[in-house]
mmCIF file of N, CA and C in Angstrom:
data_model
loop_
_atom_site.group_PDB
_atom_site.id
_atom_site.type_symbol
_atom_site.label_atom_id
_atom_site.label_comp_id
_atom_site.label_asym_id
_atom_site.label_seq_id
_atom_site.Cartn_x
_atom_site.Cartn_y
_atom_site.Cartn_z
ATOM 1 N N MET Z 1 68.169 93.956 71.119
ATOM 2 C CA MET Z 1 68.969 93.184 72.031
ATOM 3 C C MET Z 1 68.272 91.819 72.200
ATOM 4 N N ASN Z 2 68.978 90.710 72.064
ATOM 5 C CA ASN Z 2 68.549 89.442 72.240
ATOM 6 C C ASN Z 2 69.037 88.801 73.495
ATOM 7 N N LEU Z 3 68.117 88.616 74.459
ATOM 8 C CA LEU Z 3 68.367 88.085 75.737
ATOM 9 C C LEU Z 3 67.614 86.760 75.837
ATOM 10 N N SER Z 4 68.191 85.709 76.407
ATOM 11 C CA SER Z 4 67.400 84.497 76.624
ATOM 12 C C SER Z 4 66.687 84.754 77.934
ATOM 13 N N LYS Z 5 65.659 83.895 78.205
ATOM 14 C CA LYS Z 5 64.877 83.870 79.411
ATOM 15 C C LYS Z 5 65.840 83.861 80.572
ATOM 16 N N THR Z 6 66.815 82.916 80.487
ATOM 17 C CA THR Z 6 67.705 82.621 81.625
ATOM 18 C C THR Z 6 68.641 83.911 81.874
ATOM 19 N N GLN Z 7 69.065 84.608 80.796
ATOM 20 C CA GLN Z 7 69.868 85.706 81.099
ATOM 21 C C GLN Z 7 69.110 86.824 81.619
ATOM 22 N N LEU Z 8 67.828 87.095 81.248
ATOM 23 C CA LEU Z 8 66.938 88.066 81.685
ATOM 24 C C LEU Z 8 66.611 87.739 83.161
ATOM 25 N N ARG Z 9 66.335 86.565 83.514
ATOM 26 C CA ARG Z 9 65.922 86.236 84.833
ATOM 27 C C ARG Z 9 67.228 86.431 85.750
ATOM 28 N N SER Z 10 68.443 86.059 85.239
ATOM 29 C CA SER Z 10 69.616 86.305 86.087
ATOM 30 C C SER Z 10 69.880 87.773 86.282
ATOM 31 N N ALA Z 11 69.764 88.504 85.310
ATOM 32 C CA ALA Z 11 69.890 90.020 85.421
ATOM 33 C C ALA Z 11 68.837 90.604 86.396
ATOM 34 N N LEU Z 12 67.689 90.238 86.260
ATOM 35 C CA LEU Z 12 66.559 90.818 87.159
ATOM 36 C C LEU Z 12 66.907 90.397 88.659
ATOM 37 N N ARG Z 13 67.359 89.131 88.835
ATOM 38 C CA ARG Z 13 67.558 88.650 90.126
ATOM 39 C C ARG Z 13 68.768 89.409 90.829
ATOM 40 N N LEU Z 14 69.824 89.614 89.974
ATOM 41 C CA LEU Z 14 70.983 90.415 90.391
ATOM 42 C C LEU Z 14 70.514 91.846 90.850
ATOM 43 N N TYR Z 15 69.689 92.399 89.913
ATOM 44 C CA TYR Z 15 69.314 93.815 90.202
ATOM 45 C C TYR Z 15 68.334 93.974 91.439
ATOM 46 N N THR Z 16 67.388 92.984 91.436
ATOM 47 C CA THR Z 16 66.323 93.084 92.521
ATOM 48 C C THR Z 16 66.901 92.621 93.968
ATOM 49 N N SER Z 17 68.042 91.963 93.899
ATOM 50 C CA SER Z 17 68.550 91.433 95.207
ATOM 51 C C SER Z 17 69.682 92.483 95.690
ATOM 52 N N SER Z 18 69.923 93.444 94.895
ATOM 53 C CA SER Z 18 70.908 94.423 95.385
ATOM 54 C C SER Z 18 70.302 95.234 96.640
ATOM 55 N N TRP Z 19 71.215 95.666 97.506
ATOM 56 C CA TRP Z 19 70.784 96.337 98.733
ATOM 57 C C TRP Z 19 70.193 97.684 98.276
ATOM 58 N N ARG Z 20 70.763 98.250 97.341
ATOM 59 C CA ARG Z 20 70.179 99.641 96.870
ATOM 60 C C ARG Z 20 68.687 99.440 96.382
ATOM 61 N N TYR Z 21 68.430 98.432 95.637
ATOM 62 C CA TYR Z 21 66.952 98.187 95.161
ATOM 63 C C TYR Z 21 66.137 97.939 96.427
ATOM 64 N N LEU Z 22 66.590 96.957 97.288
ATOM 65 C CA LEU Z 22 65.785 96.633 98.372
ATOM 66 C C LEU Z 22 65.564 97.795 99.407
ATOM 67 N N TYR Z 23 66.490 98.627 99.543
ATOM 68 C CA TYR Z 23 66.203 99.935 100.294
ATOM 69 C C TYR Z 23 65.120 100.747 99.712
ATOM 70 N N GLY Z 24 65.135 100.682 98.396
ATOM 71 C CA GLY Z 24 64.176 101.550 97.690
ATOM 72 C C GLY Z 24 62.739 101.017 97.703
ATOM 73 N N VAL Z 25 62.534 99.774 98.051
ATOM 74 C CA VAL Z 25 61.173 99.315 97.951
ATOM 75 C C VAL Z 25 60.560 99.713 99.440
ATOM 76 N N LYS Z 26 59.744 100.787 99.212
ATOM 77 C CA LYS Z 26 59.043 101.287 100.459
ATOM 78 C C LYS Z 26 57.539 101.316 100.114
ATOM 79 N N PRO Z 27 56.781 101.451 101.171
ATOM 80 C CA PRO Z 27 55.223 101.501 100.960
ATOM 81 C C PRO Z 27 54.869 102.703 100.238
ATOM 82 N N GLY Z 28 54.071 102.698 99.207
ATOM 83 C CA GLY Z 28 53.594 103.748 98.501
ATOM 84 C C GLY Z 28 54.479 104.146 97.339
ATOM 85 N N ALA Z 29 55.498 103.346 97.147
ATOM 86 C CA ALA Z 29 56.440 103.572 95.919
ATOM 87 C C ALA Z 29 55.721 103.143 94.680
ATOM 88 N N THR Z 30 56.064 103.852 93.583
ATOM 89 C CA THR Z 30 55.440 103.381 92.328
ATOM 90 C C THR Z 30 56.281 102.275 91.633
ATOM 91 N N ARG Z 31 55.521 101.274 91.194
ATOM 92 C CA ARG Z 31 56.133 100.152 90.535
ATOM 93 C C ARG Z 31 56.373 100.670 89.018
ATOM 94 N N VAL Z 32 57.502 100.146 88.460
ATOM 95 C CA VAL Z 32 57.880 100.520 87.047
ATOM 96 C C VAL Z 32 58.072 99.237 86.287
ATOM 97 N N ASP Z 33 57.525 99.254 85.052
ATOM 98 C CA ASP Z 33 57.835 98.130 84.146
ATOM 99 C C ASP Z 33 59.151 98.130 83.474
ATOM 100 N N LEU Z 34 59.390 97.073 82.650
ATOM 101 C CA LEU Z 34 60.627 96.999 81.969
ATOM 102 C C LEU Z 34 60.949 98.217 80.945
ATOM 103 N N ASP Z 35 59.946 98.750 80.502
ATOM 104 C CA ASP Z 35 60.029 99.924 79.576
ATOM 105 C C ASP Z 35 60.162 101.232 80.334
ATOM 106 N N GLY Z 36 60.170 101.249 81.701
ATOM 107 C CA GLY Z 36 60.312 102.365 82.438
ATOM 108 C C GLY Z 36 58.980 103.183 82.803
ATOM 109 N N ASN Z 37 57.817 102.570 82.426
ATOM 110 C CA ASN Z 37 56.590 103.204 82.624
ATOM 111 C C ASN Z 37 56.053 102.793 84.045
ATOM 112 N N PRO Z 38 55.389 103.893 84.667
ATOM 113 C CA PRO Z 38 54.751 103.575 85.951
ATOM 114 C C PRO Z 38 53.539 102.527 85.764
ATOM 115 N N CYS Z 39 53.419 101.577 86.631
ATOM 116 C CA CYS Z 39 52.341 100.559 86.480
ATOM 117 C C CYS Z 39 51.804 100.185 87.839
ATOM 118 N N GLY Z 40 51.580 101.149 88.757
ATOM 119 C CA GLY Z 40 50.792 100.877 89.919
ATOM 120 C C GLY Z 40 51.830 101.100 91.152
ATOM 121 N N GLU Z 41 51.267 100.910 92.332
ATOM 122 C CA GLU Z 41 51.942 101.076 93.608
ATOM 123 C C GLU Z 41 52.351 99.648 94.130
ATOM 124 N N LEU Z 42 53.445 99.691 94.846
ATOM 125 C CA LEU Z 42 53.899 98.439 95.463
ATOM 126 C C LEU Z 42 52.885 97.840 96.563
ATOM 127 N N GLU Z 43 52.735 96.723 96.560
ATOM 128 C CA GLU Z 43 51.804 96.020 97.577
ATOM 129 C C GLU Z 43 52.590 95.817 98.827
ATOM 130 N N GLU Z 44 51.927 95.806 99.906
ATOM 131 C CA GLU Z 44 52.477 95.648 101.184
ATOM 132 C C GLU Z 44 53.204 94.239 101.451
ATOM 133 N N GLN Z 45 52.840 93.164 100.723
ATOM 134 C CA GLN Z 45 53.567 91.953 100.855
ATOM 135 C C GLN Z 45 54.965 91.947 100.123
ATOM 136 N N HIS Z 46 54.987 92.874 99.059
ATOM 137 C CA HIS Z 46 56.222 92.993 98.278
ATOM 138 C C HIS Z 46 57.237 93.790 99.173
ATOM 139 N N VAL Z 47 56.695 94.725 99.805
ATOM 140 C CA VAL Z 47 57.584 95.673 100.764
ATOM 141 C C VAL Z 47 58.121 94.775 101.833
ATOM 142 N N GLU Z 48 57.234 93.933 102.388
ATOM 143 C CA GLU Z 48 57.653 93.118 103.538
ATOM 144 C C GLU Z 48 58.656 92.090 103.054
ATOM 145 N N HIS Z 49 58.483 91.512 101.877
ATOM 146 C CA HIS Z 49 59.476 90.535 101.304
ATOM 147 C C HIS Z 49 60.735 91.285 101.069
ATOM 148 N N ALA Z 50 60.813 92.492 100.509
ATOM 149 C CA ALA Z 50 62.070 93.141 100.390
ATOM 150 C C ALA Z 50 62.730 93.420 101.707
ATOM 151 N N ARG Z 51 61.997 93.829 102.743
ATOM 152 C CA ARG Z 51 62.558 94.098 104.031
ATOM 153 C C ARG Z 51 63.241 92.770 104.584
ATOM 154 N N LYS Z 52 62.532 91.623 104.434
ATOM 155 C CA LYS Z 52 63.120 90.338 104.917
ATOM 156 C C LYS Z 52 64.405 90.040 104.178
ATOM 157 N N GLN Z 53 64.384 90.177 102.867
ATOM 158 C CA GLN Z 53 65.496 89.855 101.979
ATOM 159 C C GLN Z 53 66.695 90.645 102.474
ATOM 160 N N LEU Z 54 66.495 91.917 102.763
ATOM 161 C CA LEU Z 54 67.575 92.873 103.072
ATOM 162 C C LEU Z 54 68.110 92.441 104.462
ATOM 163 N N GLU Z 55 67.283 92.098 105.405
ATOM 164 C CA GLU Z 55 67.796 91.620 106.780
ATOM 165 C C GLU Z 55 68.586 90.307 106.593
ATOM 166 N N GLU Z 56 68.127 89.486 105.748
ATOM 167 C CA GLU Z 56 68.855 88.141 105.548
ATOM 168 C C GLU Z 56 70.201 88.399 104.921
ATOM 169 N N ALA Z 57 70.201 89.370 103.874
ATOM 170 C CA ALA Z 57 71.486 89.585 103.223
ATOM 171 C C ALA Z 57 72.513 90.186 104.207
ATOM 172 N N LYS Z 58 72.003 91.059 104.994
ATOM 173 C CA LYS Z 58 72.902 91.692 105.978
ATOM 174 C C LYS Z 58 73.359 90.772 107.000
ATOM 175 N N ALA Z 59 72.523 89.837 107.375
ATOM 176 C CA ALA Z 59 72.877 88.729 108.349
ATOM 177 C C ALA Z 59 74.015 87.832 107.735
ATOM 178 N N ARG Z 60 73.881 87.565 106.387
ATOM 179 C CA ARG Z 60 74.840 86.646 105.726
ATOM 180 C C ARG Z 60 76.178 87.448 105.767
ATOM 181 N N VAL Z 61 76.233 88.735 105.343
ATOM 182 C CA VAL Z 61 77.508 89.466 105.319
ATOM 183 C C VAL Z 61 78.095 89.539 106.689
ATOM 184 N N GLN Z 62 77.215 89.803 107.720
ATOM 185 C CA GLN Z 62 77.820 89.861 109.153
ATOM 186 C C GLN Z 62 78.454 88.612 109.541
ATOM 187 N N ALA Z 63 77.730 87.488 109.164
ATOM 188 C CA ALA Z 63 78.309 86.170 109.551
ATOM 189 C C ALA Z 63 79.692 85.855 108.726
ATOM 190 N N GLN Z 64 79.731 86.244 107.539
ATOM 191 C CA GLN Z 64 81.003 86.179 106.779
ATOM 192 C C GLN Z 64 82.172 86.907 107.330
ATOM 193 N N ARG Z 65 81.766 88.159 107.767
ATOM 194 C CA ARG Z 65 82.801 89.077 108.403
ATOM 195 C C ARG Z 65 83.256 88.481 109.715
ATOM 196 N N ALA Z 66 82.303 87.864 110.467
ATOM 197 C CA ALA Z 66 82.704 87.300 111.781
ATOM 198 C C ALA Z 66 83.577 86.143 111.523
ATOM 199 N N GLU Z 67 83.382 85.344 110.483
ATOM 200 C CA GLU Z 67 84.061 84.123 110.164
ATOM 201 C C GLU Z 67 85.493 84.503 109.762
ATOM 202 N N GLN Z 68 85.554 85.571 108.960
ATOM 203 C CA GLN Z 68 86.872 86.137 108.479
ATOM 204 C C GLN Z 68 87.675 86.551 109.739
ATOM 205 N N GLN Z 69 87.046 87.350 110.565
ATOM 206 C CA GLN Z 69 87.730 87.834 111.813
ATOM 207 C C GLN Z 69 88.266 86.704 112.710
ATOM 208 N N ALA Z 70 87.411 85.592 112.771
ATOM 209 C CA ALA Z 70 87.870 84.447 113.590
ATOM 210 C C ALA Z 70 89.191 83.822 112.938
ATOM 211 N N LYS Z 71 89.161 83.649 111.574
ATOM 212 C CA LYS Z 71 90.305 83.125 110.833
ATOM 213 C C LYS Z 71 91.515 84.028 111.143
ATOM 214 N N LYS Z 72 91.379 85.273 111.091
ATOM 215 C CA LYS Z 72 92.478 86.119 111.236
ATOM 216 C C LYS Z 72 93.044 85.964 112.709
ATOM 217 N N ARG Z 73 92.131 85.872 113.762
ATOM 218 C CA ARG Z 73 92.605 85.630 115.096
ATOM 219 C C ARG Z 73 93.289 84.293 115.169
ATOM 220 N N GLU Z 74 92.733 83.252 114.498
ATOM 221 C CA GLU Z 74 93.386 81.913 114.596
ATOM 222 C C GLU Z 74 94.842 81.990 113.986
ATOM 223 N N ALA Z 75 94.866 82.659 112.906
ATOM 224 C CA ALA Z 75 96.130 82.826 112.215
ATOM 225 C C ALA Z 75 97.222 83.491 112.937
ATOM 226 N N ALA Z 76 96.692 84.610 113.626
ATOM 227 C CA ALA Z 76 97.589 85.417 114.529
ATOM 228 C C ALA Z 76 98.025 84.581 115.718
ATOM 229 N N ALA Z 77 97.186 83.740 116.299
ATOM 230 C CA ALA Z 77 97.555 82.979 117.433
ATOM 231 C C ALA Z 77 98.507 81.865 117.009
ATOM 232 N N ALA Z 78 98.270 81.367 115.815
ATOM 233 C CA ALA Z 78 99.200 80.307 115.308
ATOM 234 C C ALA Z 78 100.597 80.905 115.101
ATOM 235 N N ALA Z 79 100.664 82.152 114.724
ATOM 236 C CA ALA Z 79 101.882 82.884 114.390
ATOM 237 C C ALA Z 79 102.543 83.318 115.622
ATOM 238 N N GLY Z 80 101.854 83.233 116.824
ATOM 239 C CA GLY Z 80 102.406 83.633 118.143
ATOM 240 C C GLY Z 80 102.223 85.052 118.488
ATOM 241 N N GLU Z 81 101.399 85.744 117.697
ATOM 242 C CA GLU Z 81 101.157 87.118 118.043
ATOM 243 C C GLU Z 81 100.088 87.183 119.115
ATOM 244 N N LYS Z 82 100.114 88.369 119.864
ATOM 245 C CA LYS Z 82 99.134 88.566 120.825
ATOM 246 C C LYS Z 82 97.769 88.796 120.176
ATOM 247 N N GLU Z 83 96.777 88.196 120.732
ATOM 248 C CA GLU Z 83 95.384 88.285 120.181
ATOM 249 C C GLU Z 83 94.894 89.730 120.151
ATOM 250 N N ASP Z 84 94.813 90.380 121.258
ATOM 251 C CA ASP Z 84 94.353 91.759 121.294
ATOM 252 C C ASP Z 84 95.528 92.550 121.955
ATOM 253 N N ALA Z 85 96.516 93.032 121.169
ATOM 254 C CA ALA Z 85 97.557 93.743 121.639
ATOM 255 C C ALA Z 85 97.050 95.109 122.035
ATOM 256 N N PRO Z 86 97.522 95.601 123.164
ATOM 257 C CA PRO Z 86 96.987 96.829 123.665
ATOM 258 C C PRO Z 86 97.596 97.944 122.804
ATOM 259 N N ARG Z 87 96.783 98.919 122.519
ATOM 260 C CA ARG Z 87 97.134 99.990 121.746
ATOM 261 C C ARG Z 87 97.871 101.129 122.554
ATOM 262 N N ARG Z 88 98.716 101.679 121.956
ATOM 263 C CA ARG Z 88 99.389 102.791 122.654
ATOM 264 C C ARG Z 88 98.444 104.001 122.711
ATOM 265 N N GLU Z 89 98.561 104.675 123.796
ATOM 266 C CA GLU Z 89 97.647 105.953 124.033
ATOM 267 C C GLU Z 89 98.285 107.084 123.172
ATOM 268 N N ARG Z 90 97.345 107.821 122.584
ATOM 269 C CA ARG Z 90 97.829 109.004 121.883
ATOM 270 C C ARG Z 90 98.281 110.089 122.815
ATOM 271 N N LYS Z 91 99.275 110.899 122.290
ATOM 272 C CA LYS Z 91 99.764 112.060 123.143
ATOM 273 C C LYS Z 91 98.667 113.041 123.067
ATOM 274 N N PRO Z 92 98.447 113.823 124.096
ATOM 275 C CA PRO Z 92 97.418 114.853 124.157
ATOM 276 C C PRO Z 92 97.898 115.978 123.085
ATOM 277 N N ARG Z 93 96.793 116.557 122.510
ATOM 278 C CA ARG Z 93 97.064 117.702 121.530
ATOM 279 C C ARG Z 93 97.717 118.798 122.320
ATOM 280 N N PRO Z 94 98.567 119.498 121.577
ATOM 281 C CA PRO Z 94 99.184 120.717 122.338
ATOM 282 C C PRO Z 94 98.199 121.848 122.489
ATOM 283 N N VAL Z 95 98.362 122.500 123.613
ATOM 284 C CA VAL Z 95 97.439 123.567 123.872
ATOM 285 C C VAL Z 95 97.775 124.773 123.003
ATOM 286 N N ALA Z 96 96.669 125.366 122.487
ATOM 287 C CA ALA Z 96 96.772 126.616 121.636
ATOM 288 C C ALA Z 96 97.474 127.696 122.373
ATOM 289 N N ARG Z 97 98.438 128.177 121.782
ATOM 290 C CA ARG Z 97 99.307 129.260 122.430
ATOM 291 C C ARG Z 97 98.632 130.643 122.441
ATOM 292 N N ARG Z 98 97.873 130.997 121.524
ATOM 293 C CA ARG Z 98 97.278 132.267 121.455
ATOM 294 C C ARG Z 98 95.934 132.264 122.287
ATOM 295 N N LYS Z 99 95.541 133.358 122.641
ATOM 296 C CA LYS Z 99 94.406 133.465 123.488
ATOM 297 C C LYS Z 99 93.093 133.465 122.676
ATOM 298 N N GLU Z 100 92.018 133.018 123.183
ATOM 299 C CA GLU Z 100 90.769 132.940 122.267
ATOM 300 C C GLU Z 100 90.368 134.378 122.066
ATOM 301 N N GLY Z 101 89.900 134.608 120.836
ATOM 302 C CA GLY Z 101 89.420 135.945 120.412
ATOM 303 C C GLY Z 101 90.554 136.709 119.975
ATOM 304 N N ALA Z 102 91.819 136.390 120.114
ATOM 305 C CA ALA Z 102 92.906 137.283 119.637
ATOM 306 C C ALA Z 102 92.896 137.104 118.152
ATOM 307 N N GLU Z 103 93.293 138.141 117.451
ATOM 308 C CA GLU Z 103 93.405 138.059 116.086
ATOM 309 C C GLU Z 103 94.788 137.380 115.680
ATOM 310 N N ARG Z 104 94.711 136.703 114.479
ATOM 311 C CA ARG Z 104 95.975 136.173 113.982
ATOM 312 C C ARG Z 104 96.754 137.238 113.330
ATOM 313 N N LYS Z 105 98.076 136.951 113.640
ATOM 314 C CA LYS Z 105 98.982 137.993 112.949
ATOM 315 C C LYS Z 105 99.493 137.413 111.606
ATOM 316 N N PRO Z 106 99.488 138.208 110.596
ATOM 317 C CA PRO Z 106 99.910 137.757 109.272
ATOM 318 C C PRO Z 106 101.320 137.371 109.324
ATOM 319 N N ARG Z 107 101.733 136.278 108.585
ATOM 320 C CA ARG Z 107 103.156 135.864 108.535
ATOM 321 C C ARG Z 107 104.028 136.974 107.844
ATOM 322 N N ALA Z 108 105.235 136.840 108.159
ATOM 323 C CA ALA Z 108 106.182 137.742 107.510
ATOM 324 C C ALA Z 108 106.261 137.323 106.015
ATOM 325 N N ASP Z 109 106.492 138.319 105.239
ATOM 326 C CA ASP Z 109 106.612 138.015 103.774
ATOM 327 C C ASP Z 109 107.741 137.125 103.458
ATOM 328 N N LYS Z 110 107.392 135.968 103.083
ATOM 329 C CA LYS Z 110 108.312 134.914 102.672
ATOM 330 C C LYS Z 110 107.988 134.553 101.169
ATOM 331 N N PRO Z 111 108.973 134.224 100.471
ATOM 332 C CA PRO Z 111 108.627 133.800 99.129
ATOM 333 C C PRO Z 111 107.948 132.497 99.203
ATOM 334 N N THR Z 112 106.809 132.300 98.439
ATOM 335 C CA THR Z 112 106.047 131.213 98.539
ATOM 336 C C THR Z 112 106.574 130.182 97.692
ATOM 337 N N THR Z 113 107.373 130.459 96.615
ATOM 338 C CA THR Z 113 107.940 129.367 95.815
ATOM 339 C C THR Z 113 109.416 129.463 96.025
ATOM 340 N N LYS Z 114 110.045 128.310 95.975
ATOM 341 C CA LYS Z 114 111.561 128.307 96.034
ATOM 342 C C LYS Z 114 112.161 128.587 94.718
ATOM 343 N N ALA Z 115 113.313 129.100 94.768
ATOM 344 C CA ALA Z 115 114.012 129.351 93.519
ATOM 345 C C ALA Z 115 114.279 128.045 92.753
ATOM 346 N N PRO Z 116 114.166 127.985 91.442
ATOM 347 C CA PRO Z 116 114.348 126.719 90.742
ATOM 348 C C PRO Z 116 115.861 126.354 90.829
ATOM 349 N N ARG Z 117 116.167 125.190 91.083
ATOM 350 C CA ARG Z 117 117.543 124.714 91.163
ATOM 351 C C ARG Z 117 118.159 124.502 89.763
ATOM 352 N N ALA Z 118 119.274 124.775 89.721
ATOM 353 C CA ALA Z 118 120.084 124.517 88.362
ATOM 354 C C ALA Z 118 120.288 123.067 88.272
ATOM 355 N N PRO Z 119 120.054 122.380 87.100
ATOM 356 C CA PRO Z 119 120.206 120.939 86.966
ATOM 357 C C PRO Z 119 121.760 120.619 87.299
ATOM 358 N N ARG Z 120 121.891 119.579 88.135
ATOM 359 C CA ARG Z 120 123.298 119.085 88.364
ATOM 360 C C ARG Z 120 123.903 118.540 87.123
ATOM 361 N N GLU Z 121 125.075 118.894 86.986
ATOM 362 C CA GLU Z 121 125.844 118.151 85.806
ATOM 363 C C GLU Z 121 126.604 117.089 86.488
ATOM 364 N N GLU Z 122 126.399 115.850 85.798
ATOM 365 C CA GLU Z 122 127.152 114.717 86.289
ATOM 366 C C GLU Z 122 128.481 114.586 85.467
ATOM 367 N N LYS Z 123 129.474 114.274 86.130
ATOM 368 C CA LYS Z 123 130.775 114.075 85.473
ATOM 369 C C LYS Z 123 130.701 112.766 84.605
ATOM 370 N N HIS Z 124 131.002 112.745 83.423
ATOM 371 C CA HIS Z 124 131.047 111.548 82.615
ATOM 372 C C HIS Z 124 132.445 111.116 82.473
ATOM 373 N N THR Z 125 132.725 110.060 83.094
ATOM 374 C CA THR Z 125 134.072 109.350 82.924
ATOM 375 C C THR Z 125 133.988 108.019 82.315
ATOM 376 N N PRO Z 126 134.865 107.702 81.527
ATOM 377 C CA PRO Z 126 134.856 106.350 80.832
ATOM 378 C C PRO Z 126 135.086 105.290 81.979
ATOM 379 N N VAL Z 127 134.380 104.249 81.887
ATOM 380 C CA VAL Z 127 134.434 103.132 82.721
ATOM 381 C C VAL Z 127 134.982 101.880 82.072
ATOM 382 N N SER Z 128 136.060 101.298 82.689
ATOM 383 C CA SER Z 128 136.597 100.055 81.992
ATOM 384 C C SER Z 128 136.255 98.830 82.912
ATOM 385 N N ASP Z 129 136.003 99.133 84.222
ATOM 386 C CA ASP Z 129 135.745 98.104 85.201
ATOM 387 C C ASP Z 129 134.287 98.285 85.679
ATOM 388 N N ILE Z 130 133.417 97.315 85.573
ATOM 389 C CA ILE Z 130 132.072 97.481 85.937
ATOM 390 C C ILE Z 130 131.790 97.415 87.429
ATOM 391 N N SER Z 131 132.874 97.027 88.184
ATOM 392 C CA SER Z 131 132.596 96.951 89.581
ATOM 393 C C SER Z 131 132.622 98.218 90.275
ATOM 394 N N VAL Z 132 132.964 99.338 89.591
ATOM 395 C CA VAL Z 132 132.934 100.733 90.056
ATOM 396 C C VAL Z 132 131.481 101.291 89.875
ATOM 397 N N LEU Z 133 130.716 100.731 89.152
ATOM 398 C CA LEU Z 133 129.347 101.220 88.943
ATOM 399 C C LEU Z 133 128.509 100.987 90.145
ATOM 400 N N THR Z 134 127.464 101.876 90.518
ATOM 401 C CA THR Z 134 126.611 101.885 91.515
ATOM 402 C C THR Z 134 125.125 101.709 91.079
ATOM 403 N N VAL Z 135 124.354 101.138 91.930
ATOM 404 C CA VAL Z 135 122.880 101.029 91.533
ATOM 405 C C VAL Z 135 122.220 102.465 91.467
ATOM 406 N N GLY Z 136 121.501 102.595 90.358
ATOM 407 C CA GLY Z 136 120.891 103.932 90.129
ATOM 408 C C GLY Z 136 121.634 104.859 89.372
ATOM 409 N N GLN Z 137 122.877 104.533 89.153
ATOM 410 C CA GLN Z 137 123.857 105.490 88.368
ATOM 411 C C GLN Z 137 123.316 105.502 86.909
ATOM 412 N N SER Z 138 123.323 106.735 86.275
ATOM 413 C CA SER Z 138 122.842 106.723 84.836
ATOM 414 C C SER Z 138 124.014 106.501 84.060
ATOM 415 N N LEU Z 139 123.823 105.823 82.992
ATOM 416 C CA LEU Z 139 124.986 105.326 82.005
ATOM 417 C C LEU Z 139 124.653 105.995 80.658
ATOM 418 N N GLN Z 140 125.714 106.198 79.922
ATOM 419 C CA GLN Z 140 125.510 106.639 78.499
ATOM 420 C C GLN Z 140 126.470 105.691 77.697
ATOM 421 N N GLY Z 141 125.916 105.281 76.696
ATOM 422 C CA GLY Z 141 126.754 104.240 75.861
ATOM 423 C C GLY Z 141 126.318 104.333 74.439
ATOM 424 N N GLU Z 142 127.106 103.660 73.611
ATOM 425 C CA GLU Z 142 126.778 103.477 72.210
ATOM 426 C C GLU Z 142 126.563 101.968 71.848
ATOM 427 N N SER Z 143 125.680 101.742 71.030
ATOM 428 C CA SER Z 143 125.335 100.400 70.615
ATOM 429 C C SER Z 143 125.503 100.237 69.111
ATOM 430 N N GLY Z 144 125.741 99.152 68.686
ATOM 431 C CA GLY Z 144 125.719 98.903 67.307
ATOM 432 C C GLY Z 144 126.966 98.636 66.696
#
């Protein structure tokens, strides 16, 4: 596999800046080289750097989300919608009808599957005026 230094640097930066990687950088974790072999423990300064990077990344995402929410609110206000429309209250759940501890009664024997319907036959009538056709109507014709 031929990778330039720039491609390798970009790939490693992408991998090591991912949240999953940064979460995994913990004190006492084993460092792994590019071949997958263990090569020592992580140093405290690297663990601290990963923690800071993760905090900064989370702060950036939170700021972006806040900005998007502000834009949505502005757009809604410009459209004349209420900013925080009150939500309707949910109806309370119906009270259970059977008493606690009472056993469930089995249902009456009902067929679990419905009887298959016979396919409907459509009447085929020759059409000379297309104004009598409807949307979704199946047509049969000859070409050639």
